[in-house]
PDB file of C-alpha atoms in Angstrom:
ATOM      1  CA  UNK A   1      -2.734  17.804  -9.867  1.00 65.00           C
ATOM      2  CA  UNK A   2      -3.006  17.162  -5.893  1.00 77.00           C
ATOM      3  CA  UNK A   3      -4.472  14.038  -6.112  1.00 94.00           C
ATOM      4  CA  UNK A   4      -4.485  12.063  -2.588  1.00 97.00           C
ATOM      5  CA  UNK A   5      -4.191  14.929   0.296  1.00 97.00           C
ATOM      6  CA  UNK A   6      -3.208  14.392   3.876  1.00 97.00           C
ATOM      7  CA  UNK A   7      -3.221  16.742   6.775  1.00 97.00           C
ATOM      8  CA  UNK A   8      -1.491  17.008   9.489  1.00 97.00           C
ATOM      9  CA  UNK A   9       1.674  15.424   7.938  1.00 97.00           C
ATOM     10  CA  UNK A  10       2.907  15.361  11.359  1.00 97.00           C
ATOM     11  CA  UNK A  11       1.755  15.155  15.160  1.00 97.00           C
ATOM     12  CA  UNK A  12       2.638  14.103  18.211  1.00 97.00           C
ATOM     13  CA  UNK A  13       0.130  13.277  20.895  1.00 96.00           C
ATOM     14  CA  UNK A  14      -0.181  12.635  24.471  1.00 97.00           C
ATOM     15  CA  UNK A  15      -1.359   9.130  25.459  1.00 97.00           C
ATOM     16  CA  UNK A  16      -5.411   9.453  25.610  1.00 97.00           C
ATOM     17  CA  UNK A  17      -5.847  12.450  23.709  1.00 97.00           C
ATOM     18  CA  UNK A  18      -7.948  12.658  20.181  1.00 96.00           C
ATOM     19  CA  UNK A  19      -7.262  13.743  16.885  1.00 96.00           C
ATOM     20  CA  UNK A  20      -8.025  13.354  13.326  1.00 97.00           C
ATOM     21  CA  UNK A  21      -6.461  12.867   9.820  1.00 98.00           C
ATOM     22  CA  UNK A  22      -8.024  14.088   7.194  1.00 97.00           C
ATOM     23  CA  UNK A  23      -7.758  12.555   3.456  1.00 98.00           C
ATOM     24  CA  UNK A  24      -8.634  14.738   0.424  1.00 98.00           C
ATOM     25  CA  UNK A  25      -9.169  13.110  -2.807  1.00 97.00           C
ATOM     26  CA  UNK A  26      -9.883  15.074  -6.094  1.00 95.00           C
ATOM     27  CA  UNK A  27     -10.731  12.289  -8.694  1.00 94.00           C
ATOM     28  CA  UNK A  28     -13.412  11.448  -8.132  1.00 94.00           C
ATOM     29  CA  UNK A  29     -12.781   8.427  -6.623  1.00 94.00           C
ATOM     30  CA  UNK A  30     -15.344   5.657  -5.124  1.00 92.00           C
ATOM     31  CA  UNK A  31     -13.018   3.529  -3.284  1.00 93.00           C
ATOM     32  CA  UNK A  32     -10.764   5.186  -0.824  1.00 95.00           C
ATOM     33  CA  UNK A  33      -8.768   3.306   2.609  1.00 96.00           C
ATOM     34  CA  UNK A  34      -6.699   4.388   5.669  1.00 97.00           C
ATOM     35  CA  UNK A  35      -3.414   2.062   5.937  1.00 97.00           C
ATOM     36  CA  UNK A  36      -0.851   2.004   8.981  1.00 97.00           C
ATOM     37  CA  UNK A  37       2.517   1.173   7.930  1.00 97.00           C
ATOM     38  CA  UNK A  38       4.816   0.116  10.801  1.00 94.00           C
ATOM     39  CA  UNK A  39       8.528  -1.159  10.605  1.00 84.00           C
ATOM     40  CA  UNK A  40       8.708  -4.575   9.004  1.00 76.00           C
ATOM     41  CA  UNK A  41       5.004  -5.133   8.658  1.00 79.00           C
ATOM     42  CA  UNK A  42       3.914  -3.529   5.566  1.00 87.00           C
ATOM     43  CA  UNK A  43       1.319  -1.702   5.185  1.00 94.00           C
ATOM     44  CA  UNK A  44      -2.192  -3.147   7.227  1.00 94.00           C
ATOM     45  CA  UNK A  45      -5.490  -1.879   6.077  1.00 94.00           C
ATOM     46  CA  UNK A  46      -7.730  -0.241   9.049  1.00 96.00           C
ATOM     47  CA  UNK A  47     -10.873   1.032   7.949  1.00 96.00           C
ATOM     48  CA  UNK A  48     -12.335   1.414   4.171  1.00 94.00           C
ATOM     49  CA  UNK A  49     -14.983   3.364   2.323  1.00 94.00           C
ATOM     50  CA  UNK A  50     -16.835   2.057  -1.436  1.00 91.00           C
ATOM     51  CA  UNK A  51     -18.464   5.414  -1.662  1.00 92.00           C
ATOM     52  CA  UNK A  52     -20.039   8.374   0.299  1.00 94.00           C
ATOM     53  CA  UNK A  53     -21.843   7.631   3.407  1.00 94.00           C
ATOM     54  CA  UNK A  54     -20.554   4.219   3.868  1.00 94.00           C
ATOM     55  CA  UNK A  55     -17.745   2.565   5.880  1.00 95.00           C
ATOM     56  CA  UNK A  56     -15.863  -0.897   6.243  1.00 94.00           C
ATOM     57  CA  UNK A  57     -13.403  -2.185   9.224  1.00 94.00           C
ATOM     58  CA  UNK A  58     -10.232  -3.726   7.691  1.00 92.00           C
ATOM     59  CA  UNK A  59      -7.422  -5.656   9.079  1.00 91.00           C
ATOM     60  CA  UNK A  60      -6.738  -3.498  12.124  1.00 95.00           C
ATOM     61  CA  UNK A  61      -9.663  -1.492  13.251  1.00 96.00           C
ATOM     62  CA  UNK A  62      -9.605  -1.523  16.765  1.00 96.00           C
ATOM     63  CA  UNK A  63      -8.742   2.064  18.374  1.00 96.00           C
ATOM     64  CA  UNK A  64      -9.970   3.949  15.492  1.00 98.00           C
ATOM     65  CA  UNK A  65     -12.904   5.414  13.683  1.00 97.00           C
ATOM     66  CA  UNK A  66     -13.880   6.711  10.509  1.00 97.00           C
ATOM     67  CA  UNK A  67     -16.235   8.642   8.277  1.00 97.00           C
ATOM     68  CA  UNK A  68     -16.897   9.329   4.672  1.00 97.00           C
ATOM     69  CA  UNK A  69     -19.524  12.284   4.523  1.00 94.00           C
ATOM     70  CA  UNK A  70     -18.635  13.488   1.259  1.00 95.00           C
ATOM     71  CA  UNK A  71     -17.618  11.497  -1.526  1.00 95.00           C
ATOM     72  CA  UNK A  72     -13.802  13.438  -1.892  1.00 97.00           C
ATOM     73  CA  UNK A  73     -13.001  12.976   1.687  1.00 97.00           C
ATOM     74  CA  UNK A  74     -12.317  10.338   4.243  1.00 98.00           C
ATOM     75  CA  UNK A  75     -11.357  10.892   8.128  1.00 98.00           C
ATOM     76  CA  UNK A  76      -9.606   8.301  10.537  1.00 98.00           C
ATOM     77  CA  UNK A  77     -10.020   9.434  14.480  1.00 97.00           C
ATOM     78  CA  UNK A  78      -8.368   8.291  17.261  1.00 96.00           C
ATOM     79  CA  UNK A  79     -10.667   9.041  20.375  1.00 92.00           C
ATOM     80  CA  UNK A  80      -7.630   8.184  22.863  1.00 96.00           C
ATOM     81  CA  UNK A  81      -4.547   7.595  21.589  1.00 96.00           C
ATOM     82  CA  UNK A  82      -2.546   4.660  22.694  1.00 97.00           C
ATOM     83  CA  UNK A  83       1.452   4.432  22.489  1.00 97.00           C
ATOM     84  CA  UNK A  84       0.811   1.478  19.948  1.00 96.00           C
ATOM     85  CA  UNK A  85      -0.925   3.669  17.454  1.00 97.00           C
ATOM     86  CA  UNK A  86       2.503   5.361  16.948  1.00 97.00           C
ATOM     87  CA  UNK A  87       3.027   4.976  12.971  1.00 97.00           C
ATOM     88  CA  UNK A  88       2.725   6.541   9.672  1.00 97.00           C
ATOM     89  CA  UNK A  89      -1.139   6.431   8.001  1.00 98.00           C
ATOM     90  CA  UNK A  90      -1.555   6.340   4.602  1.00 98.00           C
ATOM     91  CA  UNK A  91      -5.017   7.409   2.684  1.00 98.00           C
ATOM     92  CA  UNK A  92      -5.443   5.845  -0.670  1.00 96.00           C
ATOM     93  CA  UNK A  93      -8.170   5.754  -3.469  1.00 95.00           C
ATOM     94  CA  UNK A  94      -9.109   3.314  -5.886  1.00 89.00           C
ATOM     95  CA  UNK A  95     -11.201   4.366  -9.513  1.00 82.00           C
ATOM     96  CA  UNK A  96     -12.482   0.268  -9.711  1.00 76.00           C
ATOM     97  CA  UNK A  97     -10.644   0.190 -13.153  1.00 66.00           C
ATOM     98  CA  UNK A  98      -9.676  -3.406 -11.922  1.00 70.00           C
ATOM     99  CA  UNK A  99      -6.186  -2.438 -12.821  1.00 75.00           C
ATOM    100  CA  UNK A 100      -4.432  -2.808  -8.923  1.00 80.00           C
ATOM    101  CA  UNK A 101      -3.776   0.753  -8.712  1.00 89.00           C
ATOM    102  CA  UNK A 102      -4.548   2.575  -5.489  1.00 93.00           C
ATOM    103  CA  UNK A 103      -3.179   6.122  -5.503  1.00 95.00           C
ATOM    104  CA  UNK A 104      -1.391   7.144  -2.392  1.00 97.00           C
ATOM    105  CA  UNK A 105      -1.158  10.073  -0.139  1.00 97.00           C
ATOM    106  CA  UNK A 106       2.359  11.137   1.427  1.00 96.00           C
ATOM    107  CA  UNK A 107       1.617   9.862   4.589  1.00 97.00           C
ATOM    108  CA  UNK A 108       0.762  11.010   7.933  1.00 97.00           C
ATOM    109  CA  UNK A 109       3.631  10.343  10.656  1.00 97.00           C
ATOM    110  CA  UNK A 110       1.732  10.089  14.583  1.00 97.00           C
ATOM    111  CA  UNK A 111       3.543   9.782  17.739  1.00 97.00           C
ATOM    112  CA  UNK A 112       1.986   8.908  20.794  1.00 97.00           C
ATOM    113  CA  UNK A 113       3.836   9.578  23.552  1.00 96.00           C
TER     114      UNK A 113
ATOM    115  CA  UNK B   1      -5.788 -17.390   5.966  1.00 61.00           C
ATOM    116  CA  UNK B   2      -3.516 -15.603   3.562  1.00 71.00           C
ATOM    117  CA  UNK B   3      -0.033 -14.405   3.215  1.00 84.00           C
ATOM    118  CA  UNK B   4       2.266 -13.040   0.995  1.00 90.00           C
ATOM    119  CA  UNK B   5       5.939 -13.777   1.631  1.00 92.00           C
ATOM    120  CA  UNK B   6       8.436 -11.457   0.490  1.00 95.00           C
ATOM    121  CA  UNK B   7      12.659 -12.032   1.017  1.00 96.00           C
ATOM    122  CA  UNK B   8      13.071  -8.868   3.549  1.00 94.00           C
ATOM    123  CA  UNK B   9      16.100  -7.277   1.975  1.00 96.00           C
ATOM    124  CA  UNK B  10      18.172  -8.121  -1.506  1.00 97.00           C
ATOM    125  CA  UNK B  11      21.364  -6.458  -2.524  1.00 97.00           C
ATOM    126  CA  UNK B  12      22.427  -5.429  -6.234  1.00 97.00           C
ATOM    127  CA  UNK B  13      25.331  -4.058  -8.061  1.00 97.00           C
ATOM    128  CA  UNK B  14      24.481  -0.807  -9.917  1.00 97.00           C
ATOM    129  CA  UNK B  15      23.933  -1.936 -13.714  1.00 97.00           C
ATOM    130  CA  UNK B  16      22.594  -5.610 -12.960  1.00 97.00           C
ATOM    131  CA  UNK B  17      19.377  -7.217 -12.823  1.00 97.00           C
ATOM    132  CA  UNK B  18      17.101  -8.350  -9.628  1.00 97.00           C
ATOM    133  CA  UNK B  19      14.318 -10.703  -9.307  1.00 97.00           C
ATOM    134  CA  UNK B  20      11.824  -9.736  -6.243  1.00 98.00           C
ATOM    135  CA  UNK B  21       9.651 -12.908  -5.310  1.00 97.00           C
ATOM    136  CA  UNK B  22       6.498 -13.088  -3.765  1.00 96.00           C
ATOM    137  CA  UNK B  23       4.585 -16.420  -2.850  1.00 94.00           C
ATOM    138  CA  UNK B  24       1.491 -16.519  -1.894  1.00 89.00           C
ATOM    139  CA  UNK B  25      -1.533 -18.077  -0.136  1.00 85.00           C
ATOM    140  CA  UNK B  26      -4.655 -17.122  -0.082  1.00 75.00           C
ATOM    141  CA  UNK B  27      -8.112 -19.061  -1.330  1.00 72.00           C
ATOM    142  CA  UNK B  28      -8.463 -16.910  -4.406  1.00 79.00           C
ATOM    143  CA  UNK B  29      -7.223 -13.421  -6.103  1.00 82.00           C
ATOM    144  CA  UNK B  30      -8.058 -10.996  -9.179  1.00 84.00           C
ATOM    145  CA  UNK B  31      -5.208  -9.884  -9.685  1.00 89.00           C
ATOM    146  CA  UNK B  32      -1.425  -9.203  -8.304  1.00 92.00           C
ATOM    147  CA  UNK B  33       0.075  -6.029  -7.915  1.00 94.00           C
ATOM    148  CA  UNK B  34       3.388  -4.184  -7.075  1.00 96.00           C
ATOM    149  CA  UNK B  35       4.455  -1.188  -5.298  1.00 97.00           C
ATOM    150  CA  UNK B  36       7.635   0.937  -5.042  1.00 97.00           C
ATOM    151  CA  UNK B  37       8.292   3.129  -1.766  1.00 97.00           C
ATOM    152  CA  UNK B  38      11.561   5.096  -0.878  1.00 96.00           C
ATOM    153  CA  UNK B  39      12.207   6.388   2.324  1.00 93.00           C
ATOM    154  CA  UNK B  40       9.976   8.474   3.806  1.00 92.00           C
ATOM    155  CA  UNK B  41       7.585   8.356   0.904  1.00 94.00           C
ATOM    156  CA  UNK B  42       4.270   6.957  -0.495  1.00 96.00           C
ATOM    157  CA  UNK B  43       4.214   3.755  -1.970  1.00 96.00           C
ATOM    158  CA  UNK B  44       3.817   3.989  -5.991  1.00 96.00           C
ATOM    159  CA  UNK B  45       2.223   1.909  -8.200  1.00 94.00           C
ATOM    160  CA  UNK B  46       4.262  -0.061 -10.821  1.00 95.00           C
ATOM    161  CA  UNK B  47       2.686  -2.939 -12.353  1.00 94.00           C
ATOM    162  CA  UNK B  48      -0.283  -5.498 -12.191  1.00 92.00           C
ATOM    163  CA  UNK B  49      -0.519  -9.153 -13.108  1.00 93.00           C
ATOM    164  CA  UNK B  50      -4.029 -10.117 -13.665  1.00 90.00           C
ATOM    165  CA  UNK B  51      -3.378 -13.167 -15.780  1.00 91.00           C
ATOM    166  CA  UNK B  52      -0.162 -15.532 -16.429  1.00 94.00           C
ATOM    167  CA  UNK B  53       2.648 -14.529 -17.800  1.00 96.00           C
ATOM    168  CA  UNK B  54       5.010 -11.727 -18.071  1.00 96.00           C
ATOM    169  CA  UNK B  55       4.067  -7.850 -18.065  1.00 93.00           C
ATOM    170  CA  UNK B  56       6.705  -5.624 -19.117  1.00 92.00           C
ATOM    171  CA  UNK B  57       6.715  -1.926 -18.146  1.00 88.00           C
ATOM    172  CA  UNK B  58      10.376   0.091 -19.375  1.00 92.00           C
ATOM    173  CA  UNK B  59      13.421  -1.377 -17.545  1.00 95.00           C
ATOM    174  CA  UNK B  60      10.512  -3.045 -14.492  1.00 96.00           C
ATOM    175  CA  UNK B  61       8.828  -6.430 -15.427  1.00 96.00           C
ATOM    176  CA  UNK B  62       6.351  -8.279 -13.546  1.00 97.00           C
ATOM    177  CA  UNK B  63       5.447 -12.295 -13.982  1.00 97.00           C
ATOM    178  CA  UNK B  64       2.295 -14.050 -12.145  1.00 95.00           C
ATOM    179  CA  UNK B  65       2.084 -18.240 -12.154  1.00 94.00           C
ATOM    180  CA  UNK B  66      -1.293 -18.632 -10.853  1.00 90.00           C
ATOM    181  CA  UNK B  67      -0.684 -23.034 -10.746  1.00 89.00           C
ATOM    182  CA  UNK B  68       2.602 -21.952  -8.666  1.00 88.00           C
ATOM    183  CA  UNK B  69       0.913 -18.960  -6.632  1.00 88.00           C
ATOM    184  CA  UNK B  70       4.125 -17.208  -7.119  1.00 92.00           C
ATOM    185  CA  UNK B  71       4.754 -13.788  -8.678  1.00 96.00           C
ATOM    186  CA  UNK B  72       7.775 -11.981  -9.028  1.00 97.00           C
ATOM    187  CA  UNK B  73       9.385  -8.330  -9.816  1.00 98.00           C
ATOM    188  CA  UNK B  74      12.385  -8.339 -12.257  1.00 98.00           C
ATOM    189  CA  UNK B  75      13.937  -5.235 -12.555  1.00 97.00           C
ATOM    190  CA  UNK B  76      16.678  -4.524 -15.063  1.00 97.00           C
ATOM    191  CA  UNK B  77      19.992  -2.204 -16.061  1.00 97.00           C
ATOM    192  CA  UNK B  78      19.438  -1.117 -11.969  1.00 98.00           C
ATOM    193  CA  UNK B  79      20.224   2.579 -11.225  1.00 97.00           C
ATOM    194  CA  UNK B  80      20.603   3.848  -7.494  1.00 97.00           C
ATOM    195  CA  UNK B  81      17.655   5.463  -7.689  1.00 97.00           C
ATOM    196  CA  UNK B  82      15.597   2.116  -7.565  1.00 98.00           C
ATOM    197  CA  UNK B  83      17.096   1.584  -4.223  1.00 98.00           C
ATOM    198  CA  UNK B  84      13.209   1.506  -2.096  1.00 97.00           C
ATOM    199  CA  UNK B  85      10.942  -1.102  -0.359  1.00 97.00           C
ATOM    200  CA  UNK B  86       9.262  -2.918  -3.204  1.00 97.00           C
ATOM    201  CA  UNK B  87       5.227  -4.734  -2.428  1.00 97.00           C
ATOM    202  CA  UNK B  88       3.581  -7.220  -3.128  1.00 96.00           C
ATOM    203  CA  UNK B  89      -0.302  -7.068  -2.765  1.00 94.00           C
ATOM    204  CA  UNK B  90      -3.524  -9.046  -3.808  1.00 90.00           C
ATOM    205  CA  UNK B  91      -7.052  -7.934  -4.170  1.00 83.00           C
ATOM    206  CA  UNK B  92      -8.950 -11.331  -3.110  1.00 78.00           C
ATOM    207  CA  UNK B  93     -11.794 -12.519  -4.517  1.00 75.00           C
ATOM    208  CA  UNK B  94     -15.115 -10.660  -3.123  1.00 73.00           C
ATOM    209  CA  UNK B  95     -12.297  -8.097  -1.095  1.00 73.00           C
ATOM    210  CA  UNK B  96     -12.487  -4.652  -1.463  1.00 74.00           C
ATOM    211  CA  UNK B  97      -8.870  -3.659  -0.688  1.00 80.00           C
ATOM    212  CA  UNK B  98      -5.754  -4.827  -1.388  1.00 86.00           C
ATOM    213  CA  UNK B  99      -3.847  -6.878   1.322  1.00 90.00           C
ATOM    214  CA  UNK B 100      -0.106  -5.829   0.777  1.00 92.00           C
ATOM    215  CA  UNK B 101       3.166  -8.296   1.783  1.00 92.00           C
ATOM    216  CA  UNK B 102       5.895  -7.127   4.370  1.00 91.00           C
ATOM    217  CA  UNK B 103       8.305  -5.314   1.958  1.00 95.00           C
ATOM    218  CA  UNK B 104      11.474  -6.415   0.013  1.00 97.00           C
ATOM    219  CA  UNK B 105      14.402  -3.643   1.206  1.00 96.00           C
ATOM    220  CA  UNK B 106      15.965  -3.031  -2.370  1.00 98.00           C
ATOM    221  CA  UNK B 107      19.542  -1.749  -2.424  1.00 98.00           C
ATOM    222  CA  UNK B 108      22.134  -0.939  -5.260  1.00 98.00           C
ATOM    223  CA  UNK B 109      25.087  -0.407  -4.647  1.00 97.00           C
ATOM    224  CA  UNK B 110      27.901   0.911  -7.170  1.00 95.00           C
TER     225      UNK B 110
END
């Protein structure tokens, strides 16, 4: 079972350049989030999605955007990368079983240089 | 505002058993969950308190005191393998998402 995918696992950019991460889900999932996890400071939610074709901003949104076109996936850009968006992203989904459980991708790891 | 306060590292012998605490503050909460995360991994769900009392999952426990907004993470006969970051996080009332704590560095030592 894949479950939560993430791709690129790993990037390094140059200050101002763009990119995107892309999160696969395959079950069928409404809910699904983009985290940043940075030494010491947990994990801070950025942008959110309750189902296909909407979006929400979350603790940290500033510097990024996102999109949720079809229902399994969910894409975080960075139109110009900043030195302070140097951290690992997470993707998660939620089923709404009310039980507390998001499932997790492994993470994508971003330097900006 | 909200917060969840963690203790930022604890230390345990190999065999023993650890309480993680979190306390809380925030206006109002469904439920309160826990994560695991080693090193260079995705955090993993282990429990989730939605009412009171004591919720016990193998050698991993998890108690919730709603009157005390306090939770905590007991975790029993430890192995070295349980050495990880261990979260707290809260879905608040009319949220969407979970807000997560800062982490509790977990590590067992022989």
């Amino acid at each position: 079972n894949a479950g939560v995918t993430q791709t690129p696992k790993f990037r390094v950019l140059k200050t101002g350049q763009s990119m995107t991460l892309l999160c696969a889900q395959d079950m069928n999932h409404e809910y699904m989030y983009w985290y940043r996890q940075d030494p010491g400071m947990g994990l801070r939610l950025i942008h959110y999605s309750v189902g296909e074709g909407t979006t929400a901003k979350g603790e940290v949104p500033d510097g990024y955007n996102v999109s949720r076109l079809k229902k399994q996936n969910f894409l975080l850009g960075l139109e110009s990368a900043a030195p302070s968006q140097t951290s690992v992203y997470f993707c998660a989904s939620d089923d709404r079983a009310g039980t507390g459980e998001l499932f997790f991708g492994e993470g994508s790891r971003l330097t900006v240089l | 505002g909200q917060s969840l306060e963690q203790p930022s590292e604890v230390t345990a012998v190999e065999g023993a058993i650890v309480q993680i605490n979190c306390t809380y503050q925030t206006s109002g909460f469904y439920g309160l969950s826990w994560y695991q995360q080693h090193d260079g991994g995705a955090p993993t769900f282990l429990s989730y308190n939605a009412l009171d009392g004591l919720e016990e999952t193998g050698r991993f426990s998890s108690f919730l005191s709603r009157s005390d907004s306090y939770g905590y993470l007991l975790l029993q006969e430890l192995q070295m393998k349980d050495s990880a970051s261990y979260f707290c996080a809260v879905k608040r009332t009319g949220a969407n998402n979970l807000f997560f704590g800062t982490g509790t560095r977990l590590t067992v030592i022989p």
